[in-house]
mmCIF file of C-alpha atoms in Angstrom:
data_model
loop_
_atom_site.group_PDB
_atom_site.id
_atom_site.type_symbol
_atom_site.label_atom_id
_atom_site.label_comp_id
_atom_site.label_asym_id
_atom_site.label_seq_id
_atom_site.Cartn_x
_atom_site.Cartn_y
_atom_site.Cartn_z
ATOM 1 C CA UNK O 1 -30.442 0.949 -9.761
ATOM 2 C CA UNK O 2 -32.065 -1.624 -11.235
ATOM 3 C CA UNK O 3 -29.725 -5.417 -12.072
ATOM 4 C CA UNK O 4 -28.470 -5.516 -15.473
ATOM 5 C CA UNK O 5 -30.582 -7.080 -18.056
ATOM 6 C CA UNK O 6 -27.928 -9.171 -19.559
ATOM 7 C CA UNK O 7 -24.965 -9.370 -17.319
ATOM 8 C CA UNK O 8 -21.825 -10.061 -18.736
ATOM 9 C CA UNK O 9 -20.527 -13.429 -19.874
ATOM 10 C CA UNK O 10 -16.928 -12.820 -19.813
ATOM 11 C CA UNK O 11 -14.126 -11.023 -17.703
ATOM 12 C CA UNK O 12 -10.566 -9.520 -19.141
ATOM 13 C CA UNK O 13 -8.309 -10.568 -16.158
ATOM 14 C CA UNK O 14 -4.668 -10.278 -15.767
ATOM 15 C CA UNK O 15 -2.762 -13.822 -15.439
ATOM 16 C CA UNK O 16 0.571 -14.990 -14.567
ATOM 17 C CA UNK O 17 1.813 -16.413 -17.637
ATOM 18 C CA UNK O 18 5.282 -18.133 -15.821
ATOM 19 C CA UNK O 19 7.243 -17.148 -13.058
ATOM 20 C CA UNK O 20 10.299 -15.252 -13.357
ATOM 21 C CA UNK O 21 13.639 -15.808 -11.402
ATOM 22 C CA UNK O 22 13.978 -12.066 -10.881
ATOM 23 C CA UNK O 23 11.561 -9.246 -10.618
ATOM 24 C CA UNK O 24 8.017 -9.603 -12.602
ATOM 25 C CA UNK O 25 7.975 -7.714 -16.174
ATOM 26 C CA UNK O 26 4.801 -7.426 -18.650
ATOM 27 C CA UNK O 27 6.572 -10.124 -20.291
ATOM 28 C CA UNK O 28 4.974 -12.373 -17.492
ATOM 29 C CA UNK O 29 1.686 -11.569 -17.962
ATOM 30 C CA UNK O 30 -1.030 -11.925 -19.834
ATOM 31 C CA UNK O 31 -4.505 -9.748 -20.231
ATOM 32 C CA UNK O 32 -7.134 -12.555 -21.152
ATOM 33 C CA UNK O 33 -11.251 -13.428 -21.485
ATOM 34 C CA UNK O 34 -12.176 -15.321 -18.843
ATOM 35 C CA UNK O 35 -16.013 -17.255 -18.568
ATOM 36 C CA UNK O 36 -17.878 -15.249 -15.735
ATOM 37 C CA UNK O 37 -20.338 -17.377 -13.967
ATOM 38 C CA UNK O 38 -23.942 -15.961 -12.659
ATOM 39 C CA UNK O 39 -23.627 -15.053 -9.398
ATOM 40 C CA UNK O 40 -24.571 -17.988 -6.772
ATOM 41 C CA UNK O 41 -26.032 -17.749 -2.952
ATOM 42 C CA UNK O 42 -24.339 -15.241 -0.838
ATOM 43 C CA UNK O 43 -22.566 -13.645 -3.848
ATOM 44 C CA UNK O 44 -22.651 -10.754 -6.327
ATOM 45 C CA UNK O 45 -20.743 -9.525 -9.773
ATOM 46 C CA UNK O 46 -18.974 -6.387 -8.977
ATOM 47 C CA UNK O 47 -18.058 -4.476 -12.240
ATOM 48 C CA UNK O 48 -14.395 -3.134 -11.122
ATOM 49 C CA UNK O 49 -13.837 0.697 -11.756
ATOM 50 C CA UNK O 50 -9.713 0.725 -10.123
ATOM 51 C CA UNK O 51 -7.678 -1.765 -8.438
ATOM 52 C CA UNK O 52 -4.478 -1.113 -6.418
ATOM 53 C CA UNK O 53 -1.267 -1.949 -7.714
ATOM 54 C CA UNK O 54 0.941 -2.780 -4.990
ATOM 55 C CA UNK O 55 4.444 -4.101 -3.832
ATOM 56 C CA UNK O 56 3.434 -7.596 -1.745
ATOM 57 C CA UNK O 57 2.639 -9.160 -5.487
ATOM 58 C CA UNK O 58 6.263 -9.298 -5.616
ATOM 59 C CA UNK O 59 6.245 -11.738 -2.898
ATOM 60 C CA UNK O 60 3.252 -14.176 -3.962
ATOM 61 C CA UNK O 61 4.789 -14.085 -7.491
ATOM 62 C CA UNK O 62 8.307 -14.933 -5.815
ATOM 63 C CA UNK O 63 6.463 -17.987 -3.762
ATOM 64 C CA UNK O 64 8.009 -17.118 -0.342
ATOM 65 C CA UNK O 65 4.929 -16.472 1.712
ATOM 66 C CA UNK O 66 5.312 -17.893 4.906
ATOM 67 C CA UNK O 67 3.796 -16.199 7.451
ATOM 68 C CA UNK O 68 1.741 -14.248 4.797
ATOM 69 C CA UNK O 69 -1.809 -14.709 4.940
ATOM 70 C CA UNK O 70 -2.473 -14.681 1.287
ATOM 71 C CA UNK O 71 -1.723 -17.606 -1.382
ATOM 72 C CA UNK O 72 1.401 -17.744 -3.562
ATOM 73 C CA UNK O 73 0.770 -16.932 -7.208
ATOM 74 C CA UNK O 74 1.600 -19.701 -9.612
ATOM 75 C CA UNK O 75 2.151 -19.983 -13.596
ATOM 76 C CA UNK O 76 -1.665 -19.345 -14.581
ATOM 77 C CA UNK O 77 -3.265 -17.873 -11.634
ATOM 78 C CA UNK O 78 -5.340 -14.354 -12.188
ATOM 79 C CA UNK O 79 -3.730 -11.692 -9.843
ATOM 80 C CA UNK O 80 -5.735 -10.151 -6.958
ATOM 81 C CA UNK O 81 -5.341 -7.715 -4.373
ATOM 82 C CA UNK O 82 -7.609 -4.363 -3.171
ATOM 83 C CA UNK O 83 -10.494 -3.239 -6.062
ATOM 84 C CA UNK O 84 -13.316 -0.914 -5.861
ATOM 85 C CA UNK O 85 -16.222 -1.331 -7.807
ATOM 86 C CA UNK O 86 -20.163 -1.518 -8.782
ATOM 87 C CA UNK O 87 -22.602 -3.888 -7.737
ATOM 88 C CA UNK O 88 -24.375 -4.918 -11.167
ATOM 89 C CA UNK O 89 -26.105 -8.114 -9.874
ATOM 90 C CA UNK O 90 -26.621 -10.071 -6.814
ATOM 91 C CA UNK O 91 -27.779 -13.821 -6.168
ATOM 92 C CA UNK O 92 -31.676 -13.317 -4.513
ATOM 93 C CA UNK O 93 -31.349 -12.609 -0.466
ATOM 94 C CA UNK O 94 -27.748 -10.943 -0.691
ATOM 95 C CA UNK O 95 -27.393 -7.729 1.954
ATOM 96 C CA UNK O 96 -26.108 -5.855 -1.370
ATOM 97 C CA UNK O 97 -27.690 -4.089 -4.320
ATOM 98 C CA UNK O 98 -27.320 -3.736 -7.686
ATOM 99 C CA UNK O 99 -25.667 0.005 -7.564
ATOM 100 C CA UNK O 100 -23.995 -0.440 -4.425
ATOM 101 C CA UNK O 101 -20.294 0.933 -3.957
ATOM 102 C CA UNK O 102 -17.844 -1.618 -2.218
ATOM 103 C CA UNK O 103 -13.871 -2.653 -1.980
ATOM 104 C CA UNK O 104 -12.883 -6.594 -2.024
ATOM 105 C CA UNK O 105 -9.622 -8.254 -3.161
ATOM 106 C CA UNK O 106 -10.500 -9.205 -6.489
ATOM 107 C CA UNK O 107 -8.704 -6.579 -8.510
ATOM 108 C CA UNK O 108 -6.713 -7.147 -11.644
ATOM 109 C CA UNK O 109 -10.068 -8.113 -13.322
ATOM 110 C CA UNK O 110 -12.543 -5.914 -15.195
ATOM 111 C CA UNK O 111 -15.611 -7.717 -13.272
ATOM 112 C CA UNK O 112 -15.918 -10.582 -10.167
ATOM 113 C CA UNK O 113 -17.811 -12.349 -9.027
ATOM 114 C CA UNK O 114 -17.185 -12.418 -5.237
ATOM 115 C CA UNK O 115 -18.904 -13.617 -2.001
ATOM 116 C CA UNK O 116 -20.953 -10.394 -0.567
ATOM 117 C CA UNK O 117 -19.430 -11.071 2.899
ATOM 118 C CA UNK O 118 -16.015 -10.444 1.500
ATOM 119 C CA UNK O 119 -17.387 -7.136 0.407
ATOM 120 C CA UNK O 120 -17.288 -3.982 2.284
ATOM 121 C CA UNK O 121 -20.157 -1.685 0.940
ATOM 122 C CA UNK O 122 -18.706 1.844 0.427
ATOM 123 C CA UNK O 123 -20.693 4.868 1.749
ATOM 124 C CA UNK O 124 -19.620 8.742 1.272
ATOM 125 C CA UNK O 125 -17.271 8.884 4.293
ATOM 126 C CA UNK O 126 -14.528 9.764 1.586
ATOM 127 C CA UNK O 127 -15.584 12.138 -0.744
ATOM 128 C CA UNK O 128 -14.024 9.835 -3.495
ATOM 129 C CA UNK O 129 -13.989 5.873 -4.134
ATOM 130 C CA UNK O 130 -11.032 5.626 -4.889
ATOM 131 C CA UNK O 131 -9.061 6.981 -2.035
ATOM 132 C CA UNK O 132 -10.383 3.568 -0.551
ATOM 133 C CA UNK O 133 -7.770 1.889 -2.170
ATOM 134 C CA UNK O 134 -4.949 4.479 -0.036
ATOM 135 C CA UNK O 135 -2.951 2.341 1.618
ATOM 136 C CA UNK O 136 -3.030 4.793 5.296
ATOM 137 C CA UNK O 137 -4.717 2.562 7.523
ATOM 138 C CA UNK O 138 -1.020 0.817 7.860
ATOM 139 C CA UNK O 139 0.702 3.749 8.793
ATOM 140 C CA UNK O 140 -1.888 5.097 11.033
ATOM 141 C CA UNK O 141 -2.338 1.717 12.415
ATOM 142 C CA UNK O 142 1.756 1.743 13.040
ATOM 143 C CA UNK O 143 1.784 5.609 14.075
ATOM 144 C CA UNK O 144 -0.839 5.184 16.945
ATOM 145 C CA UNK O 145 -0.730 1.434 18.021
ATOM 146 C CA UNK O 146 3.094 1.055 18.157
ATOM 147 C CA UNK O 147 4.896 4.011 17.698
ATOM 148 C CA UNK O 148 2.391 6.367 19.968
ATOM 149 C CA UNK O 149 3.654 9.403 18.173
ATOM 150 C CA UNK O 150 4.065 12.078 21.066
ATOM 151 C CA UNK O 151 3.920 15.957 20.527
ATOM 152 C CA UNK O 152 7.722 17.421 19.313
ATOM 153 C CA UNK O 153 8.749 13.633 18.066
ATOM 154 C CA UNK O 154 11.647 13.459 15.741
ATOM 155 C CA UNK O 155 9.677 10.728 13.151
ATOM 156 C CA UNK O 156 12.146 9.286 10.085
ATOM 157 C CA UNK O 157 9.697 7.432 7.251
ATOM 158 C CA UNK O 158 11.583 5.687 5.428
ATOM 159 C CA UNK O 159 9.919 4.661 1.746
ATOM 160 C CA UNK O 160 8.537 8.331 1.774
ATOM 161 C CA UNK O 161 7.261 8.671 -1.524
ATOM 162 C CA UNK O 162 5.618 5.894 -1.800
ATOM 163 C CA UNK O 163 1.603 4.217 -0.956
ATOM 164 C CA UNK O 164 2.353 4.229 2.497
ATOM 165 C CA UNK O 165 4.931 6.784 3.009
ATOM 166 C CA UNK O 166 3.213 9.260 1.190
ATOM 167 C CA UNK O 167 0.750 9.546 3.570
ATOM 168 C CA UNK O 168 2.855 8.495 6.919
ATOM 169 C CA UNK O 169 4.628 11.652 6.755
ATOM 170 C CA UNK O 170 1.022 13.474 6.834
ATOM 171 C CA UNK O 171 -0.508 11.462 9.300
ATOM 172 C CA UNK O 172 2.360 11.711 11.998
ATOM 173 C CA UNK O 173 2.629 15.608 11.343
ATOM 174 C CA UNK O 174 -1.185 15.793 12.550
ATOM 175 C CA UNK O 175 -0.372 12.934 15.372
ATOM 176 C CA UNK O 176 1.887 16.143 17.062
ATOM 177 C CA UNK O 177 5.133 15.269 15.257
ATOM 178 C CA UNK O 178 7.837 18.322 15.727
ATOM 179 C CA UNK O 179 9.972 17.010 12.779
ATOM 180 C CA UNK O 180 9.563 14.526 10.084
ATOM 181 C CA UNK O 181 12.114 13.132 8.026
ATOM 182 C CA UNK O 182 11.491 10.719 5.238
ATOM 183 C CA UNK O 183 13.699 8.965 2.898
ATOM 184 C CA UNK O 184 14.075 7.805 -0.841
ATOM 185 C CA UNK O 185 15.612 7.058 -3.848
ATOM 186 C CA UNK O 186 15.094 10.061 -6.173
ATOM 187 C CA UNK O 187 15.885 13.778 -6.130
ATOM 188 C CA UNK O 188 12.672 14.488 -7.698
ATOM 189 C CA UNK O 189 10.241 12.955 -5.202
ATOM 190 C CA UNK O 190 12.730 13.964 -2.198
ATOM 191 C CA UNK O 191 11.590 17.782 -3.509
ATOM 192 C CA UNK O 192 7.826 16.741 -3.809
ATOM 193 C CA UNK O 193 8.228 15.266 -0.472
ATOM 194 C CA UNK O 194 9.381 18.818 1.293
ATOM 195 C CA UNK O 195 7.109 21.232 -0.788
ATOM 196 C CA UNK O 196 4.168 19.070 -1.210
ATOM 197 C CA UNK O 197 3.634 17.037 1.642
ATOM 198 C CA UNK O 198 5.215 19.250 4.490
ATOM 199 C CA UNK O 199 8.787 17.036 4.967
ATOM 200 C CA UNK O 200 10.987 18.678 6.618
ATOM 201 C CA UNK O 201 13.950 16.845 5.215
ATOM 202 C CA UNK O 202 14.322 13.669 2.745
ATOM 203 C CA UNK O 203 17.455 11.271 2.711
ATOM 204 C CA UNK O 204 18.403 9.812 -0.648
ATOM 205 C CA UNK O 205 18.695 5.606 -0.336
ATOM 206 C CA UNK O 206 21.136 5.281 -3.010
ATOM 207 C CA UNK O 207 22.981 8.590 -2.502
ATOM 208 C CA UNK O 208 27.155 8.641 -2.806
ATOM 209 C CA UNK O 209 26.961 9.634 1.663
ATOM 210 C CA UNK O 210 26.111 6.874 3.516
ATOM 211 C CA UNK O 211 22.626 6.790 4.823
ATOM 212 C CA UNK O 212 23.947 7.255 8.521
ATOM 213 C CA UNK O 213 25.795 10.351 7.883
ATOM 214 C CA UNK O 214 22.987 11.595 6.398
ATOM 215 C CA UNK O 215 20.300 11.246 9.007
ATOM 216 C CA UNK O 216 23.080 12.174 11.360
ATOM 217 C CA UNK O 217 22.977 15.483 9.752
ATOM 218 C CA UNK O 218 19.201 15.728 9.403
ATOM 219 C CA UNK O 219 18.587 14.828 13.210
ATOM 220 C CA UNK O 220 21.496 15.479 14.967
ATOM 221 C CA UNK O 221 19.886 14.870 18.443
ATOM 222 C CA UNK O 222 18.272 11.617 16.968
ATOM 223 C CA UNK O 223 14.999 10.545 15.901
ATOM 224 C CA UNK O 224 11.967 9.444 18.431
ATOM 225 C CA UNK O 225 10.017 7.614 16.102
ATOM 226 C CA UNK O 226 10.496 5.179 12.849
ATOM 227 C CA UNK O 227 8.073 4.036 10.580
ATOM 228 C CA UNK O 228 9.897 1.811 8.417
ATOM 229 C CA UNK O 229 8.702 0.376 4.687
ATOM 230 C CA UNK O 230 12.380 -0.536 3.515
ATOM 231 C CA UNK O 231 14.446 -1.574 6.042
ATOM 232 C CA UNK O 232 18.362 -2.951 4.759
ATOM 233 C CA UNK O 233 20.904 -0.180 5.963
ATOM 234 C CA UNK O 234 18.139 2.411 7.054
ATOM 235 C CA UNK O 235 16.726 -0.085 9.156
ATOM 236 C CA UNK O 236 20.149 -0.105 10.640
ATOM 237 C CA UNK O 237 21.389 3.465 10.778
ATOM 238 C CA UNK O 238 17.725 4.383 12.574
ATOM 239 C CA UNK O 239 18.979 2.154 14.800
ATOM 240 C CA UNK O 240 21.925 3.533 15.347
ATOM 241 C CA UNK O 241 20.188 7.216 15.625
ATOM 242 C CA UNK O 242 17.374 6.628 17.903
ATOM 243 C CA UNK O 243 16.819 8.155 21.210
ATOM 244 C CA UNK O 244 16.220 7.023 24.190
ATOM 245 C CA UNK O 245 12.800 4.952 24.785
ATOM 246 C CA UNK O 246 12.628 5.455 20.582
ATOM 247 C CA UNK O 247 9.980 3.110 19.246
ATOM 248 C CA UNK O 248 9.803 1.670 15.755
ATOM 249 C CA UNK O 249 7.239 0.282 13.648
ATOM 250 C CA UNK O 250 8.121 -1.697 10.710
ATOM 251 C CA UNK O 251 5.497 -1.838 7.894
ATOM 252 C CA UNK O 252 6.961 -3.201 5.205
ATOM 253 C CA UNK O 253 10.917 -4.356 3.610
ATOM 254 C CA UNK O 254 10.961 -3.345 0.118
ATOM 255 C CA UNK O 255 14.904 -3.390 0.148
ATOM 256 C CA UNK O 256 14.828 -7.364 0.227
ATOM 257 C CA UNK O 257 11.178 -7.474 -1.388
ATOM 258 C CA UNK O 258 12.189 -5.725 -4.403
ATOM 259 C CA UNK O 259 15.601 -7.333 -4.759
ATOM 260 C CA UNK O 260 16.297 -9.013 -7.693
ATOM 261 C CA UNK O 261 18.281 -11.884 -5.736
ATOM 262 C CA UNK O 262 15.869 -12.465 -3.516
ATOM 263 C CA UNK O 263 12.724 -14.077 -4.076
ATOM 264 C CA UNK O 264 10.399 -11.433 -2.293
ATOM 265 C CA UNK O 265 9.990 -12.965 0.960
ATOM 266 C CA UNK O 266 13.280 -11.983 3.376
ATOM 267 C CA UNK O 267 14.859 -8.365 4.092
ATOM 268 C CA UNK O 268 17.849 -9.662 6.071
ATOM 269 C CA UNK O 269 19.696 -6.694 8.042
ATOM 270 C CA UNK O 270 22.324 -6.468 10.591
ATOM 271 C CA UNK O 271 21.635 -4.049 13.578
ATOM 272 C CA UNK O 272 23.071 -2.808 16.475
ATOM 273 C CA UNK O 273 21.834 -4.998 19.004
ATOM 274 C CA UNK O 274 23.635 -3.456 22.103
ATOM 275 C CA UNK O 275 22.180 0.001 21.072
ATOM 276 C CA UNK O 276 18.590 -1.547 21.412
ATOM 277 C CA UNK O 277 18.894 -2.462 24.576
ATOM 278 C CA UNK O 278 21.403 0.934 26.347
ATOM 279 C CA UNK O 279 18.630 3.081 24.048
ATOM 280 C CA UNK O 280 14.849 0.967 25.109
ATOM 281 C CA UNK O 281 13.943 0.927 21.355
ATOM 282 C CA UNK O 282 11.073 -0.815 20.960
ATOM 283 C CA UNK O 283 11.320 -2.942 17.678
ATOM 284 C CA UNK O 284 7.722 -4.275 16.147
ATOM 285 C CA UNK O 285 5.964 -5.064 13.014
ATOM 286 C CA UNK O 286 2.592 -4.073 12.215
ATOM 287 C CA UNK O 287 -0.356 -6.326 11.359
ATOM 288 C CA UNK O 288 -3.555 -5.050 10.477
ATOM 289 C CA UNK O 289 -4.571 -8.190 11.069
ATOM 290 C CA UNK O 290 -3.736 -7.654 14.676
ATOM 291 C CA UNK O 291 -6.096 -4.421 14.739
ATOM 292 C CA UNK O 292 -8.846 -4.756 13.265
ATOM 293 C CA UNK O 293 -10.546 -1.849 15.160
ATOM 294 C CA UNK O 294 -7.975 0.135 13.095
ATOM 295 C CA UNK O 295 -9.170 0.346 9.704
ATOM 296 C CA UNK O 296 -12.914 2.060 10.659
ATOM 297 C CA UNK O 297 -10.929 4.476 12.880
ATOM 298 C CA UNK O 298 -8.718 5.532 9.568
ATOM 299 C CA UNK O 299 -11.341 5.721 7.073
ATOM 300 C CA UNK O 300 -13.073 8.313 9.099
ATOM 301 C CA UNK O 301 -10.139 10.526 10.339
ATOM 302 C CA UNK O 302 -8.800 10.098 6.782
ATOM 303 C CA UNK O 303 -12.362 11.203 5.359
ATOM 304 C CA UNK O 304 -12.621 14.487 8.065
ATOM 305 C CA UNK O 305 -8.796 15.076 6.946
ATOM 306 C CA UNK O 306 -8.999 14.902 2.958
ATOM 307 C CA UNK O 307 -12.321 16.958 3.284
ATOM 308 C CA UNK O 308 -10.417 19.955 5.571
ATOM 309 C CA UNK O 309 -7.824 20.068 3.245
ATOM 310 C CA UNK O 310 -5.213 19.037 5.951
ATOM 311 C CA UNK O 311 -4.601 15.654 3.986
ATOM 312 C CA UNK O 312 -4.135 15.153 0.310
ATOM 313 C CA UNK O 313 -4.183 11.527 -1.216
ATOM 314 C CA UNK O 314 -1.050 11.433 -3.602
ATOM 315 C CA UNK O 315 -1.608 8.642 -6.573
ATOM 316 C CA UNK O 316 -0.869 7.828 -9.857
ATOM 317 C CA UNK O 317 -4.051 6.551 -12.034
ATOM 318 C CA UNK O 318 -2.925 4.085 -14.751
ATOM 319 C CA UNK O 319 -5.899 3.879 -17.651
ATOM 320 C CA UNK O 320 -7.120 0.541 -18.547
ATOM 321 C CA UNK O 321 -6.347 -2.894 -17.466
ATOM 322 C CA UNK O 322 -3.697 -3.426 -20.659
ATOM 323 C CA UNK O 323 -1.473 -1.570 -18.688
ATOM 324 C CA UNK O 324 -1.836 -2.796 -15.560
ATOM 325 C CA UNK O 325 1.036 -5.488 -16.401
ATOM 326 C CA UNK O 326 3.204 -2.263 -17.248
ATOM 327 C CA UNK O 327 2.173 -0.511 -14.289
ATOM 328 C CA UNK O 328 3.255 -3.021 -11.489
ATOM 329 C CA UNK O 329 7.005 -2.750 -13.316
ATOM 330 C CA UNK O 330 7.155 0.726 -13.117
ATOM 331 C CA UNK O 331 5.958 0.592 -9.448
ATOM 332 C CA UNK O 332 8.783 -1.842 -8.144
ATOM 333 C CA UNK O 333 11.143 0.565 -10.302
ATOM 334 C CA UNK O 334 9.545 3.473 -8.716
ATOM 335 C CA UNK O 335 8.787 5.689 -11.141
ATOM 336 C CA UNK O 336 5.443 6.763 -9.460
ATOM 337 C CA UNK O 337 4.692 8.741 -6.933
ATOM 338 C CA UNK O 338 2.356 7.517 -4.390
ATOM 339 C CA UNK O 339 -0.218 4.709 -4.753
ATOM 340 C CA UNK O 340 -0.623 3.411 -8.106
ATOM 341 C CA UNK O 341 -3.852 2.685 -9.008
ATOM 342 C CA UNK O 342 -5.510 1.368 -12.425
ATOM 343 C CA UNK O 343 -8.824 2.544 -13.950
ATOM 344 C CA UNK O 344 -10.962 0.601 -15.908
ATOM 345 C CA UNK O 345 -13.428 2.994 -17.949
#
């Protein structure tokens, strides 16, 4: 495909507009025109077709991001994060082409222009673009690097219906798991969970029986594995339920993330201590940073998987950037199911 005659001057981006004190609202932001310069050396504009809404924006917005290896968001700054889009023109010598397919972290814009080493080109290992943006590669990352999931494991996800739950219960079913529990906060997605995506039972977070006495009942001989996105008191009762030589893999903390009183960047939780060490859990937090042999391995099994059938991708598409404010509200209230991901036409 040829490079566009007359690329575009101007980019509709999506800006902090001020910084709350408790969780983000549309309110906060503001869809704007941006100048868009001409690509230089080593770069290329990428028209964006989706970009991932996602959770850790709570945490740059909130300014706590020590330890994180991505900048805080002040009043003013465009938002980023995971995009997939279009080559439309590239600086003379670039390894791309106008028409290439790649991912980069420029999202939350309608085109970028962004250095062609800090794109990844996209090729047909997944029969569509978008599932590039499925956020897997963490919990097969945590499934197989930390947790080794073994054949007949008891595995508890907690977070289950969302990016990376959604797809954790999956992906530890075809690691061998014998059971898989997950966990969340509505009725609705706990049935979704068990009829669509093979659960064999799902815990409700903010259910009138404590969380303990419900994975009690739902593995009664304990649980093997944990692959853990909230953390709070279901980091603690899995704690309390694991078996011996158990190992757990913590991905993310959306119970102090998504807090209102907190500020995005601490999950504070009191465990048992004494039972780690009589039980051998092991207790560790996953980095893809720390594998980075991990994501190539995923985007192929994930690719062989979605095309056998024995995968499906769950994910909400949100139309138009306009929305996208809206979008990353309804996400940290969890009204969608799966990844949430906004599509510019």
């Amino acid at each position: 495909m040829p490079a566009v005659p007359h690329p575009p001057r101007t980019a509709r981006e999506v800006r902090l507009t001020s910084v709350p004190e408790g969780l983000p609202a549309p309110e906060h932001f503001a869809v704007v025109e941006a100048p868009l310069p001409a690509p230089g050396p080593g770069q290329v504009l990428v028209r964006n077709r989706a970009f991932l809404v996602f959770p850790g924006l709570r945490t740059l917005i909130g300014g706590e991001v020590g330890g994180v290896p991505l900048p805080a968001l002040r009043s003013g700054d465009t938002l980023f994060g995971p995009a997939v889009g279009e080559v439309v023109a590239a600086a003379e010598g670039s390894p791309l082409r106008p028409g290439d397919t790649v991912t980069h972290l420029q999202g939350w814009r309608d085109h970028a222009v962004v250095d062609a080493a800090h794109c990844t080109p996209v090729r047909d290992v997944l029969p569509d673009p978008v599932a590039h943006l499925a956020q897997g590669s963490s919990a097969y990352g945590a499934l197989t690097r930390l947790a080794g999931v073994r054949a007949g494991d008891t595995v508890l996800v907690t977070g289950a219906a969302g990016a990376v739950g959604t797809l954790a219960g999956q992906i530890a079913r075809l690691l061998g798991a014998g059971r898989v529990i997950g966990s969340t906060r509505s009725a609705a997605k706990a049935e979704r969970l068990v009829a669509e995506l093979g659960y064999d039972a799902v815990l409700l977070g903010d259910a009138d029986t404590p969380f303990a006495a419900q994975l009690a009942a739902a593995a009664p001989e304990g649980i093997d594995v944990l692959l853990d996105n909230v953390g709070g008191e279901q980091l603690a009762a899995a704690v309390h339920a694991a078996r011996q030589g158990a190992r757990f893999a913590l991905v993310g903390a959306l119970s102090g993330q998504l807090s209102a009183r907190r500020a995005g960047g601490s999950a504070p939780v009191e465990i048992d201590s004494f039972r780690v060490i009589t039980r051998g859990v092991s207790l560790r937090g996953y980095s893809g940073a720390d594998h980075p042999d991990v994501e190539q391995e995923w985007t192929g099994r994930f690719g062989q998987w979605l095309r056998s059938g024995e995968i499906v991708f769950p994910h909400t598409r949100i139309r138009g950037i306009d929305r996208a404010p809206q979008a990353l509200q309804e996400l940290i209230g969890g009204r969608h199911f799966g990844a949430v991901v906004v599509e510019l036409p």
